[in-house]
PDB file of C-alpha atoms in Angstrom:
ATOM      1  CA  MET A   1      -1.184  18.245  15.179  1.00 75.00           C
ATOM      2  CA  THR A   2      -4.084  19.515  16.233  1.00 81.00           C
ATOM      3  CA  LEU A   3      -6.979  17.151  15.778  1.00 83.00           C
ATOM      4  CA  SER A   4      -9.108  19.114  13.514  1.00 87.00           C
ATOM      5  CA  ALA A   5      -6.110  19.230  11.574  1.00 87.00           C
ATOM      6  CA  ARG A   6      -5.693  15.367  11.715  1.00 88.00           C
ATOM      7  CA  ASN A   7      -9.322  15.268  10.343  1.00 89.00           C
ATOM      8  CA  ARG A   8      -8.765  18.178   7.734  1.00 92.00           C
ATOM      9  CA  ILE A   9      -5.806  15.529   6.334  1.00 91.00           C
ATOM     10  CA  LEU A  10      -8.642  12.701   6.420  1.00 92.00           C
ATOM     11  CA  LEU A  11     -10.910  14.491   4.420  1.00 93.00           C
ATOM     12  CA  ALA A  12      -8.667  15.347   2.042  1.00 94.00           C
ATOM     13  CA  ALA A  13      -6.940  11.595   2.655  1.00 93.00           C
ATOM     14  CA  PHE A  14     -10.479  10.365   1.416  1.00 94.00           C
ATOM     15  CA  VAL A  15     -11.078  13.092  -1.990  1.00 94.00           C
ATOM     16  CA  LEU A  16      -7.222  12.194  -3.077  1.00 94.00           C
ATOM     17  CA  SER A  17      -8.303   8.543  -3.049  1.00 95.00           C
ATOM     18  CA  LEU A  18     -11.200   9.346  -5.404  1.00 95.00           C
ATOM     19  CA  VAL A  19      -8.883  10.677  -8.178  1.00 95.00           C
ATOM     20  CA  PRO A  20      -8.087   7.492  -8.933  1.00 95.00           C
ATOM     21  CA  ILE A  21     -10.769   5.428  -9.061  1.00 96.00           C
ATOM     22  CA  VAL A  22     -12.517   7.848 -11.617  1.00 96.00           C
ATOM     23  CA  VAL A  23      -9.542   7.896 -13.381  1.00 94.00           C
ATOM     24  CA  PHE A  24      -9.515   4.482 -14.644  1.00 94.00           C
ATOM     25  CA  ILE A  25     -12.986   3.769 -14.537  1.00 95.00           C
ATOM     26  CA  LEU A  26     -12.180   6.561 -17.493  1.00 95.00           C
ATOM     27  CA  THR A  27     -10.002   4.123 -19.111  1.00 94.00           C
ATOM     28  CA  ALA A  28     -10.826   0.576 -18.013  1.00 94.00           C
ATOM     29  CA  GLY A  29     -11.357  -0.030 -21.563  1.00 94.00           C
ATOM     30  CA  ASP A  30      -7.892   0.450 -22.572  1.00 94.00           C
ATOM     31  CA  SER A  31      -6.640  -0.942 -19.996  1.00 94.00           C
ATOM     32  CA  PHE A  32      -8.275  -4.577 -19.830  1.00 94.00           C
ATOM     33  CA  GLY A  33      -7.841  -4.020 -24.256  1.00 93.00           C
ATOM     34  CA  GLY A  34      -3.904  -4.453 -23.897  1.00 94.00           C
ATOM     35  CA  ALA A  35      -3.421  -6.178 -20.347  1.00 94.00           C
ATOM     36  CA  GLN A  36      -3.617  -9.386 -22.102  1.00 94.00           C
ATOM     37  CA  ALA A  37      -0.453  -8.362 -24.822  1.00 95.00           C
ATOM     38  CA  ALA A  38       1.189  -6.381 -21.518  1.00 95.00           C
ATOM     39  CA  SER A  39       0.489 -10.179 -19.632  1.00 93.00           C
ATOM     40  CA  ALA A  40       2.612 -12.172 -22.923  1.00 93.00           C
ATOM     41  CA  ALA A  41       5.247  -9.331 -23.049  1.00 93.00           C
ATOM     42  CA  ALA A  42       6.555  -9.851 -18.830  1.00 92.00           C
ATOM     43  CA  SER A  43       9.657  -9.966 -18.014  1.00 89.00           C
ATOM     44  CA  SER A  44       9.537 -12.046 -15.319  1.00 89.00           C
ATOM     45  CA  ARG A  45       6.723 -13.343 -13.212  1.00 89.00           C
ATOM     46  CA  SER A  46       6.352 -11.227 -10.206  1.00 91.00           C
ATOM     47  CA  THR A  47       7.607 -12.299  -6.643  1.00 87.00           C
ATOM     48  CA  GLY A  48       6.685 -11.589  -3.329  1.00 85.00           C
ATOM     49  CA  LEU A  49       6.189 -14.481  -0.697  1.00 86.00           C
ATOM     50  CA  VAL A  50       2.147 -15.037  -1.461  1.00 88.00           C
ATOM     51  CA  GLN A  51       2.844 -14.938  -5.251  1.00 87.00           C
ATOM     52  CA  THR A  52       5.336 -17.737  -4.749  1.00 84.00           C
ATOM     53  CA  ILE A  53       3.191 -19.790  -2.315  1.00 86.00           C
ATOM     54  CA  LEU A  54       0.024 -19.361  -5.008  1.00 85.00           C
ATOM     55  CA  GLY A  55       1.682 -18.814  -7.902  1.00 77.00           C
ATOM     56  CA  PHE A  56       2.168 -22.805  -7.810  1.00 78.00           C
ATOM     57  CA  LEU A  57      -1.126 -23.840  -7.374  1.00 81.00           C
ATOM     58  CA  SER A  58      -2.169 -21.071 -10.411  1.00 82.00           C
ATOM     59  CA  THR A  59      -1.344 -19.538 -12.925  1.00 86.00           C
ATOM     60  CA  LYS A  60      -0.656 -16.370 -14.310  1.00 89.00           C
ATOM     61  CA  SER A  61      -3.660 -14.337 -15.479  1.00 93.00           C
ATOM     62  CA  ALA A  62      -3.548 -11.385 -17.636  1.00 92.00           C
ATOM     63  CA  TYR A  63      -6.484  -9.991 -15.562  1.00 95.00           C
ATOM     64  CA  ALA A  64      -5.965 -10.426 -12.262  1.00 95.00           C
ATOM     65  CA  PRO A  65      -3.595  -7.748 -11.492  1.00 96.00           C
ATOM     66  CA  LEU A  66      -6.454  -4.968 -13.369  1.00 96.00           C
ATOM     67  CA  VAL A  67      -8.705  -6.939 -10.356  1.00 96.00           C
ATOM     68  CA  SER A  68      -5.862  -6.268  -7.821  1.00 96.00           C
ATOM     69  CA  ILE A  69      -5.512  -2.821  -8.343  1.00 97.00           C
ATOM     70  CA  THR A  70      -9.379  -2.576  -8.291  1.00 96.00           C
ATOM     71  CA  PHE A  71      -9.591  -3.761  -4.762  1.00 97.00           C
ATOM     72  CA  ALA A  72      -6.981  -1.591  -3.719  1.00 97.00           C
ATOM     73  CA  LEU A  73      -8.286   2.017  -4.833  1.00 97.00           C
ATOM     74  CA  PHE A  74     -11.565   1.039  -3.349  1.00 97.00           C
ATOM     75  CA  PHE A  75      -9.739  -0.265  -0.011  1.00 97.00           C
ATOM     76  CA  ALA A  76      -7.879   3.137   0.212  1.00 97.00           C
ATOM     77  CA  SER A  77     -11.049   5.202  -0.046  1.00 96.00           C
ATOM     78  CA  ALA A  78     -13.190   2.525   2.214  1.00 95.00           C
ATOM     79  CA  SER A  79      -9.837   2.221   4.872  1.00 95.00           C
ATOM     80  CA  VAL A  80      -9.635   6.414   5.383  1.00 95.00           C
ATOM     81  CA  VAL A  81     -13.197   6.360   6.158  1.00 94.00           C
ATOM     82  CA  LEU A  82     -13.560   3.714   8.597  1.00 91.00           C
ATOM     83  CA  LEU A  83     -10.303   5.540  10.564  1.00 92.00           C
ATOM     84  CA  TYR A  84     -11.951   8.542   9.999  1.00 91.00           C
ATOM     85  CA  TYR A  85     -15.318   8.394  11.649  1.00 89.00           C
ATOM     86  CA  SER A  86     -13.662   5.241  14.617  1.00 86.00           C
ATOM     87  CA  PHE A  87     -10.928   8.322  15.277  1.00 87.00           C
ATOM     88  CA  GLU A  88     -12.969  11.185  14.810  1.00 83.00           C
ATOM     89  CA  LYS A  89     -12.952  13.286  17.800  1.00 84.00           C
ATOM     90  CA  THR A  90      -9.716  10.022  18.948  1.00 80.00           C
ATOM     91  CA  GLN A  91      -6.194  11.754  19.229  1.00 83.00           C
ATOM     92  CA  ALA A  92      -4.273   9.017  17.919  1.00 84.00           C
ATOM     93  CA  PRO A  93      -1.492   9.508  15.897  1.00 85.00           C
ATOM     94  CA  GLU A  94      -0.465   6.096  15.138  1.00 88.00           C
ATOM     95  CA  VAL A  95      -4.526   6.301  13.153  1.00 90.00           C
ATOM     96  CA  LEU A  96      -3.378   9.297  11.336  1.00 91.00           C
ATOM     97  CA  PHE A  97       0.406   7.583   9.567  1.00 94.00           C
ATOM     98  CA  PHE A  98      -1.858   4.117   9.248  1.00 95.00           C
ATOM     99  CA  ALA A  99      -4.463   6.191   6.911  1.00 95.00           C
ATOM    100  CA  LEU A 100      -1.316   7.968   5.182  1.00 96.00           C
ATOM    101  CA  PHE A 101      -0.403   3.731   4.714  1.00 96.00           C
ATOM    102  CA  SER A 102      -4.032   3.269   3.265  1.00 96.00           C
ATOM    103  CA  LEU A 103      -3.913   5.993   0.851  1.00 96.00           C
ATOM    104  CA  SER A 104      -1.037   4.593  -0.302  1.00 97.00           C
ATOM    105  CA  PHE A 105      -2.949   1.901  -2.387  1.00 97.00           C
ATOM    106  CA  VAL A 106      -4.170   4.696  -4.227  1.00 97.00           C
ATOM    107  CA  ALA A 107       0.117   3.924  -6.330  1.00 97.00           C
ATOM    108  CA  GLU A 108      -1.401   0.917  -7.710  1.00 97.00           C
ATOM    109  CA  SER A 109      -3.683   2.868 -10.180  1.00 96.00           C
ATOM    110  CA  PHE A 110       0.558   3.370 -11.740  1.00 97.00           C
ATOM    111  CA  ARG A 111       0.512   0.033 -12.897  1.00 97.00           C
ATOM    112  CA  LEU A 112      -2.059   1.178 -15.370  1.00 96.00           C
ATOM    113  CA  ALA A 113       0.708   2.647 -17.386  1.00 96.00           C
ATOM    114  CA  VAL A 114       1.626  -0.741 -18.316  1.00 96.00           C
ATOM    115  CA  PRO A 115      -1.607  -2.097 -20.335  1.00 97.00           C
ATOM    116  CA  LEU A 116      -2.018   1.845 -21.413  1.00 96.00           C
ATOM    117  CA  ALA A 117       0.840   2.670 -23.092  1.00 96.00           C
ATOM    118  CA  VAL A 118       0.635  -1.012 -25.166  1.00 95.00           C
ATOM    119  CA  ALA A 119      -2.756  -0.300 -26.434  1.00 94.00           C
ATOM    120  CA  ARG A 120      -2.492   3.201 -27.168  1.00 93.00           C
ATOM    121  CA  GLU A 121       1.233   2.724 -28.255  1.00 92.00           C
ATOM    122  CA  TRP A 122       3.001   5.845 -26.125  1.00 93.00           C
ATOM    123  CA  PRO A 123       6.078   5.807 -25.083  1.00 94.00           C
ATOM    124  CA  PRO A 124       8.453   3.628 -23.145  1.00 94.00           C
ATOM    125  CA  ALA A 125       9.148   6.986 -21.004  1.00 95.00           C
ATOM    126  CA  PHE A 126       5.383   7.342 -20.047  1.00 95.00           C
ATOM    127  CA  VAL A 127       5.442   4.084 -18.399  1.00 96.00           C
ATOM    128  CA  VAL A 128       9.036   4.949 -16.702  1.00 96.00           C
ATOM    129  CA  GLY A 129       7.513   8.422 -15.131  1.00 96.00           C
ATOM    130  CA  ALA A 130       4.806   5.362 -14.069  1.00 96.00           C
ATOM    131  CA  ALA A 131       7.471   3.145 -12.391  1.00 96.00           C
ATOM    132  CA  ARG A 132       8.851   6.144  -9.997  1.00 97.00           C
ATOM    133  CA  ALA A 133       5.225   7.614  -8.807  1.00 97.00           C
ATOM    134  CA  LEU A 134       5.069   3.451  -8.125  1.00 97.00           C
ATOM    135  CA  VAL A 135       7.853   3.526  -5.548  1.00 97.00           C
ATOM    136  CA  PHE A 136       7.376   6.530  -4.639  1.00 98.00           C
ATOM    137  CA  GLY A 137       3.426   5.519  -3.520  1.00 97.00           C
ATOM    138  CA  ARG A 138       4.990   1.991  -2.147  1.00 97.00           C
ATOM    139  CA  PHE A 139       7.441   3.208   0.187  1.00 97.00           C
ATOM    140  CA  PHE A 140       5.462   6.092   1.489  1.00 98.00           C
ATOM    141  CA  GLY A 141       2.486   3.235   2.581  1.00 97.00           C
ATOM    142  CA  LEU A 142       5.658   1.150   4.228  1.00 97.00           C
ATOM    143  CA  LEU A 143       6.944   3.928   5.655  1.00 97.00           C
ATOM    144  CA  SER A 144       3.949   5.510   7.361  1.00 97.00           C
ATOM    145  CA  LEU A 145       3.218   2.146   8.620  1.00 96.00           C
ATOM    146  CA  PHE A 146       6.172   2.526   9.683  1.00 95.00           C
ATOM    147  CA  ALA A 147       5.498   5.277  11.338  1.00 95.00           C
ATOM    148  CA  SER A 148       2.323   4.264  12.944  1.00 93.00           C
ATOM    149  CA  SER A 149       4.103   1.419  14.540  1.00 92.00           C
ATOM    150  CA  VAL A 150       7.583   3.218  16.634  1.00 92.00           C
ATOM    151  CA  TYR A 151       3.730   5.831  17.694  1.00 90.00           C
ATOM    152  CA  ALA A 152       1.761   3.519  18.835  1.00 88.00           C
ATOM    153  CA  SER A 153       5.306   2.138  20.507  1.00 84.00           C
ATOM    154  CA  GLY A 154       5.236   5.020  22.915  1.00 78.00           C
ATOM    155  CA  VAL A 155       7.075   7.950  21.303  1.00 77.00           C
ATOM    156  CA  ASP A 156       6.007  11.564  21.054  1.00 75.00           C
ATOM    157  CA  PHE A 157       7.136  13.594  18.497  1.00 74.00           C
ATOM    158  CA  GLN A 158       4.677  16.276  17.938  1.00 76.00           C
ATOM    159  CA  LYS A 159       5.873  17.197  14.573  1.00 84.00           C
ATOM    160  CA  HIS A 160       3.842  15.056  12.662  1.00 86.00           C
ATOM    161  CA  GLY A 161       4.620  17.143   9.778  1.00 88.00           C
ATOM    162  CA  ARG A 162       7.687  17.146   9.744  1.00 93.00           C
ATOM    163  CA  VAL A 163       7.555  13.213   9.950  1.00 93.00           C
ATOM    164  CA  ILE A 164       5.846  13.083   6.834  1.00 94.00           C
ATOM    165  CA  LEU A 165       7.521  15.535   4.948  1.00 96.00           C
ATOM    166  CA  ILE A 166      11.122  13.094   5.659  1.00 96.00           C
ATOM    167  CA  SER A 167       8.878  10.049   4.412  1.00 96.00           C
ATOM    168  CA  ALA A 168       8.060  11.460   1.330  1.00 97.00           C
ATOM    169  CA  ALA A 169      11.433  13.174   0.686  1.00 98.00           C
ATOM    170  CA  ALA A 170      12.930   9.249   1.630  1.00 97.00           C
ATOM    171  CA  SER A 171      10.496   7.663  -0.613  1.00 97.00           C
ATOM    172  CA  LEU A 172      11.289  10.710  -3.411  1.00 97.00           C
ATOM    173  CA  ALA A 173      14.645   9.733  -3.174  1.00 97.00           C
ATOM    174  CA  ILE A 174      15.034   6.494  -3.497  1.00 96.00           C
ATOM    175  CA  ALA A 175      11.897   6.833  -6.501  1.00 96.00           C
ATOM    176  CA  THR A 176      14.498   9.260  -8.297  1.00 95.00           C
ATOM    177  CA  GLY A 177      17.748   7.249  -7.276  1.00 94.00           C
ATOM    178  CA  VAL A 178      17.224   3.281  -8.559  1.00 95.00           C
ATOM    179  CA  PRO A 179      16.958   2.937 -13.040  1.00 95.00           C
ATOM    180  CA  VAL A 180      14.428   1.844 -14.793  1.00 93.00           C
ATOM    181  CA  ASP A 181      13.616   0.697 -17.579  1.00 91.00           C
ATOM    182  CA  GLY A 182      10.201   1.117 -19.806  1.00 91.00           C
ATOM    183  CA  LEU A 183      10.439  -1.600 -21.681  1.00 92.00           C
ATOM    184  CA  ALA A 184      10.552  -3.822 -18.750  1.00 93.00           C
ATOM    185  CA  TRP A 185       7.133  -5.106 -16.650  1.00 94.00           C
ATOM    186  CA  ASP A 186       6.397  -8.215 -14.599  1.00 93.00           C
ATOM    187  CA  SER A 187       3.347  -9.970 -14.558  1.00 93.00           C
ATOM    188  CA  ALA A 188       1.631  -8.019 -12.114  1.00 94.00           C
ATOM    189  CA  LEU A 189       1.656  -5.009 -14.579  1.00 94.00           C
ATOM    190  CA  SER A 190       4.604  -3.614 -11.873  1.00 95.00           C
ATOM    191  CA  PRO A 191       7.618  -2.111 -13.867  1.00 94.00           C
ATOM    192  CA  MET A 192      10.743  -3.550 -12.430  1.00 91.00           C
ATOM    193  CA  PRO A 193      12.580  -0.801 -11.733  1.00 90.00           C
ATOM    194  CA  GLY A 194      16.867  -1.368 -11.206  1.00 88.00           C
ATOM    195  CA  TYR A 195      18.184  -3.046  -7.382  1.00 89.00           C
ATOM    196  CA  ALA A 196      14.751  -5.177  -6.807  1.00 89.00           C
ATOM    197  CA  SER A 197      16.534  -7.299  -4.283  1.00 89.00           C
ATOM    198  CA  MET A 198      17.891  -4.963  -2.472  1.00 93.00           C
ATOM    199  CA  LEU A 199      14.234  -3.112  -2.171  1.00 93.00           C
ATOM    200  CA  ASP A 200      12.070  -6.152  -1.870  1.00 92.00           C
ATOM    201  CA  LEU A 201      14.453  -6.967   1.889  1.00 94.00           C
ATOM    202  CA  VAL A 202      13.792  -2.981   2.589  1.00 94.00           C
ATOM    203  CA  GLU A 203      10.698  -3.217   2.491  1.00 94.00           C
ATOM    204  CA  LEU A 204      10.431  -6.014   4.172  1.00 94.00           C
ATOM    205  CA  ALA A 205      12.250  -4.745   7.145  1.00 95.00           C
ATOM    206  CA  LEU A 206      10.365  -2.025   7.129  1.00 95.00           C
ATOM    207  CA  SER A 207       7.001  -4.574   7.251  1.00 95.00           C
ATOM    208  CA  LEU A 208       9.008  -6.742  10.211  1.00 95.00           C
ATOM    209  CA  ILE A 209       9.497  -3.710  12.210  1.00 95.00           C
ATOM    210  CA  ALA A 210       6.150  -2.338  12.183  1.00 94.00           C
ATOM    211  CA  CYS A 211       5.010  -5.990  13.303  1.00 95.00           C
ATOM    212  CA  LEU A 212       7.617  -5.648  16.183  1.00 95.00           C
ATOM    213  CA  SER A 213       6.442  -2.242  16.816  1.00 93.00           C
ATOM    214  CA  PHE A 214       3.315  -2.730  17.579  1.00 92.00           C
ATOM    215  CA  LEU A 215       4.072  -5.618  20.192  1.00 92.00           C
ATOM    216  CA  VAL A 216       6.463  -3.448  21.680  1.00 91.00           C
ATOM    217  CA  ALA A 217       3.398  -1.376  22.692  1.00 89.00           C
ATOM    218  CA  ALA A 218       2.068  -3.753  23.909  1.00 89.00           C
ATOM    219  CA  LYS A 219       4.369  -4.500  26.652  1.00 88.00           C
ATOM    220  CA  SER A 220       5.047  -0.489  27.063  1.00 84.00           C
ATOM    221  CA  ARG A 221       1.399   0.757  28.157  1.00 82.00           C
ATOM    222  CA  GLY A 222       0.695  -2.655  29.230  1.00 82.00           C
ATOM    223  CA  ALA A 223      -1.804  -3.196  26.696  1.00 80.00           C
ATOM    224  CA  GLN A 224      -3.287  -6.359  25.294  1.00 86.00           C
ATOM    225  CA  GLU A 225      -5.163  -4.935  22.164  1.00 88.00           C
ATOM    226  CA  TYR A 226      -1.790  -3.446  20.487  1.00 89.00           C
ATOM    227  CA  ALA A 227      -0.809  -7.216  20.731  1.00 92.00           C
ATOM    228  CA  VAL A 228      -3.684  -8.182  18.777  1.00 93.00           C
ATOM    229  CA  ALA A 229      -2.923  -5.014  16.564  1.00 92.00           C
ATOM    230  CA  ALA A 230       0.256  -6.541  16.290  1.00 94.00           C
ATOM    231  CA  ALA A 231      -1.160  -9.432  14.490  1.00 95.00           C
ATOM    232  CA  GLY A 232      -3.357  -6.841  12.547  1.00 95.00           C
ATOM    233  CA  CYS A 233      -0.308  -5.469  11.042  1.00 95.00           C
ATOM    234  CA  PHE A 234       1.213  -9.146  10.100  1.00 96.00           C
ATOM    235  CA  LEU A 235      -2.101  -9.541   8.155  1.00 97.00           C
ATOM    236  CA  VAL A 236      -2.059  -5.503   6.574  1.00 97.00           C
ATOM    237  CA  CYS A 237       1.298  -6.547   5.439  1.00 96.00           C
ATOM    238  CA  LEU A 238       0.683  -9.816   4.120  1.00 96.00           C
ATOM    239  CA  GLY A 239      -2.153  -8.798   2.570  1.00 96.00           C
ATOM    240  CA  ARG A 240       0.392  -5.680   1.310  1.00 96.00           C
ATOM    241  CA  ASP A 241       2.218  -8.235  -0.874  1.00 95.00           C
ATOM    242  CA  GLY A 242       0.301 -10.140  -2.206  1.00 94.00           C
ATOM    243  CA  LEU A 243      -2.161  -7.596  -3.278  1.00 95.00           C
ATOM    244  CA  ILE A 244       0.442  -5.395  -5.519  1.00 95.00           C
ATOM    245  CA  ARG A 245       2.237  -9.285  -6.733  1.00 94.00           C
ATOM    246  CA  GLY A 246      -0.665 -11.367  -7.273  1.00 92.00           C
ATOM    247  CA  ASP A 247      -0.661 -11.856 -10.864  1.00 92.00           C
ATOM    248  CA  ASN A 248      -3.543 -15.219 -10.320  1.00 92.00           C
ATOM    249  CA  TRP A 249      -6.842 -15.282  -9.307  1.00 93.00           C
ATOM    250  CA  LEU A 250      -5.718 -17.482  -6.014  1.00 93.00           C
ATOM    251  CA  ALA A 251      -3.675 -14.701  -4.632  1.00 92.00           C
ATOM    252  CA  LEU A 252      -6.253 -12.490  -4.932  1.00 92.00           C
ATOM    253  CA  PRO A 253      -9.033 -13.259  -2.833  1.00 94.00           C
ATOM    254  CA  VAL A 254      -6.080 -14.828  -0.226  1.00 94.00           C
ATOM    255  CA  SER A 255      -4.682 -11.311   0.287  1.00 96.00           C
ATOM    256  CA  ALA A 256      -7.520  -8.635   0.315  1.00 96.00           C
ATOM    257  CA  THR A 257      -9.261 -11.155   3.464  1.00 97.00           C
ATOM    258  CA  ALA A 258      -6.075 -11.095   5.109  1.00 97.00           C
ATOM    259  CA  LEU A 259      -5.802  -6.781   4.321  1.00 97.00           C
ATOM    260  CA  VAL A 260      -8.850  -5.828   5.305  1.00 97.00           C
ATOM    261  CA  ALA A 261      -9.218  -8.177   8.579  1.00 96.00           C
ATOM    262  CA  GLY A 262      -6.052  -7.232   9.602  1.00 96.00           C
ATOM    263  CA  THR A 263      -6.806  -3.178   9.138  1.00 95.00           C
ATOM    264  CA  TRP A 264      -9.933  -4.431  10.746  1.00 94.00           C
ATOM    265  CA  LEU A 265      -8.308  -5.863  13.814  1.00 93.00           C
ATOM    266  CA  LEU A 266      -5.754  -2.960  14.076  1.00 92.00           C
ATOM    267  CA  ALA A 267      -8.720  -0.237  13.873  1.00 90.00           C
ATOM    268  CA  VAL A 268     -10.664  -1.514  16.157  1.00 89.00           C
ATOM    269  CA  LYS A 269      -8.709  -2.784  18.819  1.00 87.00           C
ATOM    270  CA  VAL A 270      -6.623   0.027  18.802  1.00 86.00           C
ATOM    271  CA  HIS A 271      -9.843   2.073  19.299  1.00 83.00           C
ATOM    272  CA  ARG A 272     -11.034   0.187  22.495  1.00 84.00           C
ATOM    273  CA  TYR A 273      -7.068   0.537  23.342  1.00 82.00           C
ATOM    274  CA  TYR A 274      -8.369   4.599  23.809  1.00 78.00           C
ATOM    275  CA  LEU A 275     -11.996   4.843  24.877  1.00 69.00           C
ATOM    276  CA  TRP A 276     -10.517   3.112  28.032  1.00 66.00           C
ATOM    277  CA  LEU A 277      -7.926   4.995  28.670  1.00 53.00           C
TER     278      LEU A 277
END
């Protein structure tokens, strides 16, 4: 993929990231209005590493997930802009896929389907559709992060578009293959798909492999920058876990800080490496 084509994709990603922000603004009244009832009707508390640890220290809030969604949407836009301007003239394949990972946070807007369905009395089929879109977005994001780390480790496969299509197809297969109950969601306002524990294990495996691949890149390239990028990747995965699963006010600042710090570390260190090539 040429540099100009990659930059056009990043610009398109930025424009796309603005759409859910507009939708959120237009539906904010009903989203916040239905949040209390949706939280009370949650089938269980959400799970996840950050949520499990901090959930003992803070009670759940009906509005914390909505603020997390808001942060996720603005993070997607801001990170794509950061990557575009930092690497506008630098051919770095891992940057394209990390940008797609960042863009995947716009899928968190589909969690709004739960409070909206409660507030507007929409049928469960609406929540089911949103749940599948949410699963697709989350797995596409993790597969993109995985691809970014693999490219960083030295894999030289120029058919970037084909990799994107394969990631999208795999994510679509997962999203359409799992059963979804339109009347069941957790305290983070995420609809609960079937085989949730298995999906969580796949997410964990992809996250760990991505972090390890950046460490491999540090050794294979002889660049300490990628070792720091691996730490950044770990923070990103930790922040992502807390942001999409947190249901309390303590998880939000911890997750947001980890996500922003990790993204900054990864972008800055990879940029520094390419400056010295």
